[in-house]
Amino acid sequence: MSETTETIFSKIIRREIPVDIVYEDNLALAFKDIHPQAPVHILVIPKKPIPTLADAESQDHALLGHLLLTAKRVAEVAGLENGYRVVINTGNDGGQTVYHLHVHILGGRQLNWPPG
Ligand code: AMP
């Protein structure tokens, strides 16, 4: 398991790094990815600094549900009525680079499957 450490996303939550925020509530923050991989690429993060999905615990079940429902609402507001992809890269083999749990929302074009 990864240790809880300070990440760039902690700084974003504290507004120490500017991002284009599209949604915020007391549990979650959603903002545009700085290196978009699709016409719409938004990240939904919990304010609680859980490093990876593998670090989530049973006590986080409501928070994890909230992140997915937030992703759904953010996708609706972004106009992704043709569909979209929700991705949680987890750990080294999952391609995770920022160790603060985050949900990618990708849409606005036909996405390939499987990913690389
Ligand atoms: P992952 O590779 O799944 O850990 O995703 C991390 C994502 O965070 C990448 O898509 C990055 O482009 C994105 N990212 C990193 N720094 C920033 C930032 N300052 N603002 C917005 N997105 C960022």
PDB file of C-alpha atoms and ligand atoms in Angstrom:
ATOM      1  CA  MET A   1       0.000   0.000   0.000  1.00  0.00           C
ATOM      2  CA  SER A   2       1.101   3.511  -0.724  1.00  0.00           C
ATOM      3  CA  GLU A   3       1.645   5.970   2.055  1.00  0.00           C
ATOM      4  CA  THR A   4      -0.446   9.099   2.274  1.00  0.00           C
ATOM      5  CA  THR A   5       1.789  11.869   1.024  1.00  0.00           C
ATOM      6  CA  GLU A   6       1.452  15.418  -0.147  1.00  0.00           C
ATOM      7  CA  THR A   7       0.712  15.597  -3.872  1.00  0.00           C
ATOM      8  CA  ILE A   8       0.023  18.287  -6.435  1.00  0.00           C
ATOM      9  CA  PHE A   9      -3.677  17.547  -5.952  1.00  0.00           C
ATOM     10  CA  SER A  10      -3.448  18.536  -2.270  1.00  0.00           C
ATOM     11  CA  LYS A  11      -2.107  21.896  -3.445  1.00  0.00           C
ATOM     12  CA  ILE A  12      -4.963  22.167  -5.953  1.00  0.00           C
ATOM     13  CA  ILE A  13      -7.523  21.506  -3.189  1.00  0.00           C
ATOM     14  CA  ARG A  14      -5.894  24.264  -1.111  1.00  0.00           C
ATOM     15  CA  ARG A  15      -5.958  26.590  -4.170  1.00  0.00           C
ATOM     16  CA  GLU A  16      -2.170  26.857  -4.153  1.00  0.00           C
ATOM     17  CA  ILE A  17      -2.085  25.786  -7.809  1.00  0.00           C
ATOM     18  CA  PRO A  18      -4.666  27.213 -10.214  1.00  0.00           C
ATOM     19  CA  VAL A  19      -6.885  24.838 -12.180  1.00  0.00           C
ATOM     20  CA  ASP A  20     -10.101  25.153 -14.140  1.00  0.00           C
ATOM     21  CA  ILE A  21     -12.621  23.922 -11.565  1.00  0.00           C
ATOM     22  CA  VAL A  22     -15.918  22.622 -12.940  1.00  0.00           C
ATOM     23  CA  TYR A  23     -17.509  21.303  -9.719  1.00  0.00           C
ATOM     24  CA  GLU A  24     -16.881  21.370  -5.987  1.00  0.00           C
ATOM     25  CA  ASP A  25     -18.646  20.224  -2.840  1.00  0.00           C
ATOM     26  CA  ASN A  26     -17.535  19.353   0.674  1.00  0.00           C
ATOM     27  CA  LEU A  27     -16.209  15.928  -0.369  1.00  0.00           C
ATOM     28  CA  ALA A  28     -14.979  16.292  -3.945  1.00  0.00           C
ATOM     29  CA  LEU A  29     -13.436  18.596  -6.497  1.00  0.00           C
ATOM     30  CA  ALA A  30     -13.597  18.299 -10.292  1.00  0.00           C
ATOM     31  CA  PHE A  31     -11.271  20.176 -12.638  1.00  0.00           C
ATOM     32  CA  LYS A  32      -9.981  20.031 -16.194  1.00  0.00           C
ATOM     33  CA  ASP A  33      -6.915  17.884 -16.804  1.00  0.00           C
ATOM     34  CA  ILE A  34      -3.876  19.972 -17.726  1.00  0.00           C
ATOM     35  CA  HIS A  35      -2.896  17.495 -20.483  1.00  0.00           C
ATOM     36  CA  PRO A  36      -6.235  16.504 -22.000  1.00  0.00           C
ATOM     37  CA  GLN A  37      -6.337  13.151 -23.796  1.00  0.00           C
ATOM     38  CA  ALA A  38      -9.752  13.836 -25.321  1.00  0.00           C
ATOM     39  CA  PRO A  39     -11.842  16.946 -26.127  1.00  0.00           C
ATOM     40  CA  VAL A  40     -13.301  16.614 -22.620  1.00  0.00           C
ATOM     41  CA  HIS A  41     -10.917  15.391 -19.917  1.00  0.00           C
ATOM     42  CA  ILE A  42     -11.920  16.137 -16.345  1.00  0.00           C
ATOM     43  CA  LEU A  43     -10.595  14.741 -13.072  1.00  0.00           C
ATOM     44  CA  VAL A  44     -12.794  14.123 -10.046  1.00  0.00           C
ATOM     45  CA  ILE A  45     -10.863  13.833  -6.795  1.00  0.00           C
ATOM     46  CA  PRO A  46     -11.851  13.316  -3.182  1.00  0.00           C
ATOM     47  CA  LYS A  47     -10.721  16.009  -0.780  1.00  0.00           C
ATOM     48  CA  LYS A  48      -9.631  13.156   1.477  1.00  0.00           C
ATOM     49  CA  PRO A  49      -6.104  12.229   0.311  1.00  0.00           C
ATOM     50  CA  ILE A  50      -6.507   8.507  -0.420  1.00  0.00           C
ATOM     51  CA  PRO A  51      -3.380   7.628  -2.470  1.00  0.00           C
ATOM     52  CA  THR A  52      -4.838   4.925  -4.723  1.00  0.00           C
ATOM     53  CA  LEU A  53      -8.025   2.924  -5.136  1.00  0.00           C
ATOM     54  CA  ALA A  54      -6.102   0.047  -3.548  1.00  0.00           C
ATOM     55  CA  ASP A  55      -5.811   2.139  -0.382  1.00  0.00           C
ATOM     56  CA  ALA A  56      -9.551   2.751  -0.085  1.00  0.00           C
ATOM     57  CA  GLU A  57     -11.203   1.025   2.870  1.00  0.00           C
ATOM     58  CA  SER A  58     -14.723  -0.065   3.690  1.00  0.00           C
ATOM     59  CA  GLN A  59     -15.271   3.201   5.553  1.00  0.00           C
ATOM     60  CA  ASP A  60     -14.753   4.991   2.210  1.00  0.00           C
ATOM     61  CA  HIS A  61     -17.652   3.258   0.453  1.00  0.00           C
ATOM     62  CA  ALA A  62     -19.951   6.287   0.513  1.00  0.00           C
ATOM     63  CA  LEU A  63     -17.140   8.547  -0.670  1.00  0.00           C
ATOM     64  CA  LEU A  64     -16.351   6.217  -3.598  1.00  0.00           C
ATOM     65  CA  GLY A  65     -20.017   6.198  -4.576  1.00  0.00           C
ATOM     66  CA  HIS A  66     -20.066   9.960  -4.342  1.00  0.00           C
ATOM     67  CA  LEU A  67     -17.082  10.229  -6.695  1.00  0.00           C
ATOM     68  CA  LEU A  68     -18.829   8.102  -9.338  1.00  0.00           C
ATOM     69  CA  LEU A  69     -22.105   9.999  -9.044  1.00  0.00           C
ATOM     70  CA  THR A  70     -20.145  13.244  -9.245  1.00  0.00           C
ATOM     71  CA  ALA A  71     -18.446  11.946 -12.399  1.00  0.00           C
ATOM     72  CA  LYS A  72     -21.876  11.200 -13.871  1.00  0.00           C
ATOM     73  CA  ARG A  73     -23.163  14.686 -13.088  1.00  0.00           C
ATOM     74  CA  VAL A  74     -20.002  16.384 -14.370  1.00  0.00           C
ATOM     75  CA  ALA A  75     -20.249  14.377 -17.612  1.00  0.00           C
ATOM     76  CA  GLU A  76     -23.863  15.467 -18.037  1.00  0.00           C
ATOM     77  CA  VAL A  77     -22.980  19.127 -17.512  1.00  0.00           C
ATOM     78  CA  ALA A  78     -20.078  18.741 -19.967  1.00  0.00           C
ATOM     79  CA  GLY A  79     -22.585  17.618 -22.595  1.00  0.00           C
ATOM     80  CA  LEU A  80     -21.289  14.076 -23.039  1.00  0.00           C
ATOM     81  CA  GLU A  81     -24.659  12.693 -24.098  1.00  0.00           C
ATOM     82  CA  ASN A  82     -23.015  10.266 -26.568  1.00  0.00           C
ATOM     83  CA  GLY A  83     -21.109   8.592 -23.754  1.00  0.00           C
ATOM     84  CA  TYR A  84     -17.770   8.818 -22.065  1.00  0.00           C
ATOM     85  CA  ARG A  85     -15.160   6.752 -20.265  1.00  0.00           C
ATOM     86  CA  VAL A  86     -14.443   6.732 -16.530  1.00  0.00           C
ATOM     87  CA  VAL A  87     -10.938   5.558 -15.589  1.00  0.00           C
ATOM     88  CA  ILE A  88      -9.148   5.096 -12.282  1.00  0.00           C
ATOM     89  CA  ASN A  89      -5.482   4.376 -12.959  1.00  0.00           C
ATOM     90  CA  THR A  90      -4.207   2.442  -9.957  1.00  0.00           C
ATOM     91  CA  GLY A  91      -0.568   1.957  -8.993  1.00  0.00           C
ATOM     92  CA  ASN A  92       2.469   1.531 -11.186  1.00  0.00           C
ATOM     93  CA  ASP A  93       1.070  -1.023 -13.624  1.00  0.00           C
ATOM     94  CA  GLY A  94      -2.141   0.980 -13.859  1.00  0.00           C
ATOM     95  CA  GLY A  95      -0.168   3.984 -15.075  1.00  0.00           C
ATOM     96  CA  GLN A  96      -0.946   6.148 -12.060  1.00  0.00           C
ATOM     97  CA  THR A  97       1.329   9.174 -11.797  1.00  0.00           C
ATOM     98  CA  VAL A  98      -0.344  11.266  -9.097  1.00  0.00           C
ATOM     99  CA  TYR A  99      -0.846   9.347  -5.855  1.00  0.00           C
ATOM    100  CA  HIS A 100      -4.069  10.999  -4.809  1.00  0.00           C
ATOM    101  CA  LEU A 101      -7.076   8.950  -5.929  1.00  0.00           C
ATOM    102  CA  HIS A 102      -8.730  10.466  -8.999  1.00  0.00           C
ATOM    103  CA  VAL A 103     -11.397   9.557 -11.519  1.00  0.00           C
ATOM    104  CA  HIS A 104     -10.721  10.492 -15.132  1.00  0.00           C
ATOM    105  CA  ILE A 105     -13.723  11.434 -17.281  1.00  0.00           C
ATOM    106  CA  LEU A 106     -12.837  11.246 -20.974  1.00  0.00           C
ATOM    107  CA  GLY A 107     -15.217  12.076 -23.783  1.00  0.00           C
ATOM    108  CA  GLY A 108     -16.046  14.131 -26.818  1.00  0.00           C
ATOM    109  CA  ARG A 109     -14.645  11.593 -29.285  1.00  0.00           C
ATOM    110  CA  GLN A 110     -14.878   7.852 -29.968  1.00  0.00           C
ATOM    111  CA  LEU A 111     -12.411   6.205 -27.582  1.00  0.00           C
ATOM    112  CA  ASN A 112     -10.422   3.106 -28.474  1.00  0.00           C
ATOM    113  CA  TRP A 113     -10.562  -0.185 -26.591  1.00  0.00           C
ATOM    114  CA  PRO A 114      -8.519  -1.740 -25.139  1.00  0.00           C
ATOM    115  CA  PRO A 115      -6.287   1.044 -23.833  1.00  0.00           C
ATOM    116  CA  GLY A 116      -2.562   0.499 -24.282  1.00  0.00           C
TER     117      GLY A 116
HETATM  118  P1  AMP B   1      -2.757   9.517 -13.579  1.00  0.00           P
HETATM  119  O1  AMP B   1      -1.709   9.310 -14.633  1.00  0.00           O
HETATM  120  O2  AMP B   1      -3.938   8.595 -13.690  1.00  0.00           O
HETATM  121  O3  AMP B   1      -2.158   9.544 -12.195  1.00  0.00           O
HETATM  122  O4  AMP B   1      -3.384  10.956 -13.866  1.00  0.00           O
HETATM  123  C1  AMP B   1      -2.866  12.133 -13.360  1.00  0.00           C
HETATM  124  C2  AMP B   1      -3.443  13.231 -14.210  1.00  0.00           C
HETATM  125  O5  AMP B   1      -3.253  14.456 -13.539  1.00  0.00           O
HETATM  126  C3  AMP B   1      -2.798  13.353 -15.584  1.00  0.00           C
HETATM  127  O6  AMP B   1      -3.785  13.177 -16.601  1.00  0.00           O
HETATM  128  C4  AMP B   1      -2.225  14.759 -15.570  1.00  0.00           C
HETATM  129  O7  AMP B   1      -2.319  15.402 -16.815  1.00  0.00           O
HETATM  130  C5  AMP B   1      -3.085  15.441 -14.514  1.00  0.00           C
HETATM  131  N1  AMP B   1      -2.455  16.577 -13.881  1.00  0.00           N
HETATM  132  C6  AMP B   1      -1.243  16.632 -13.301  1.00  0.00           C
HETATM  133  N2  AMP B   1      -1.003  17.874 -12.819  1.00  0.00           N
HETATM  134  C7  AMP B   1      -2.109  18.607 -13.084  1.00  0.00           C
HETATM  135  C8  AMP B   1      -2.485  19.961 -12.849  1.00  0.00           C
HETATM  136  N3  AMP B   1      -1.664  20.831 -12.231  1.00  0.00           N
HETATM  137  N4  AMP B   1      -3.696  20.362 -13.259  1.00  0.00           N
HETATM  138  C9  AMP B   1      -4.532  19.520 -13.885  1.00  0.00           C
HETATM  139  N5  AMP B   1      -4.239  18.223 -14.146  1.00  0.00           N
HETATM  140  C10 AMP B   1      -3.040  17.790 -13.753  1.00  0.00           C
END
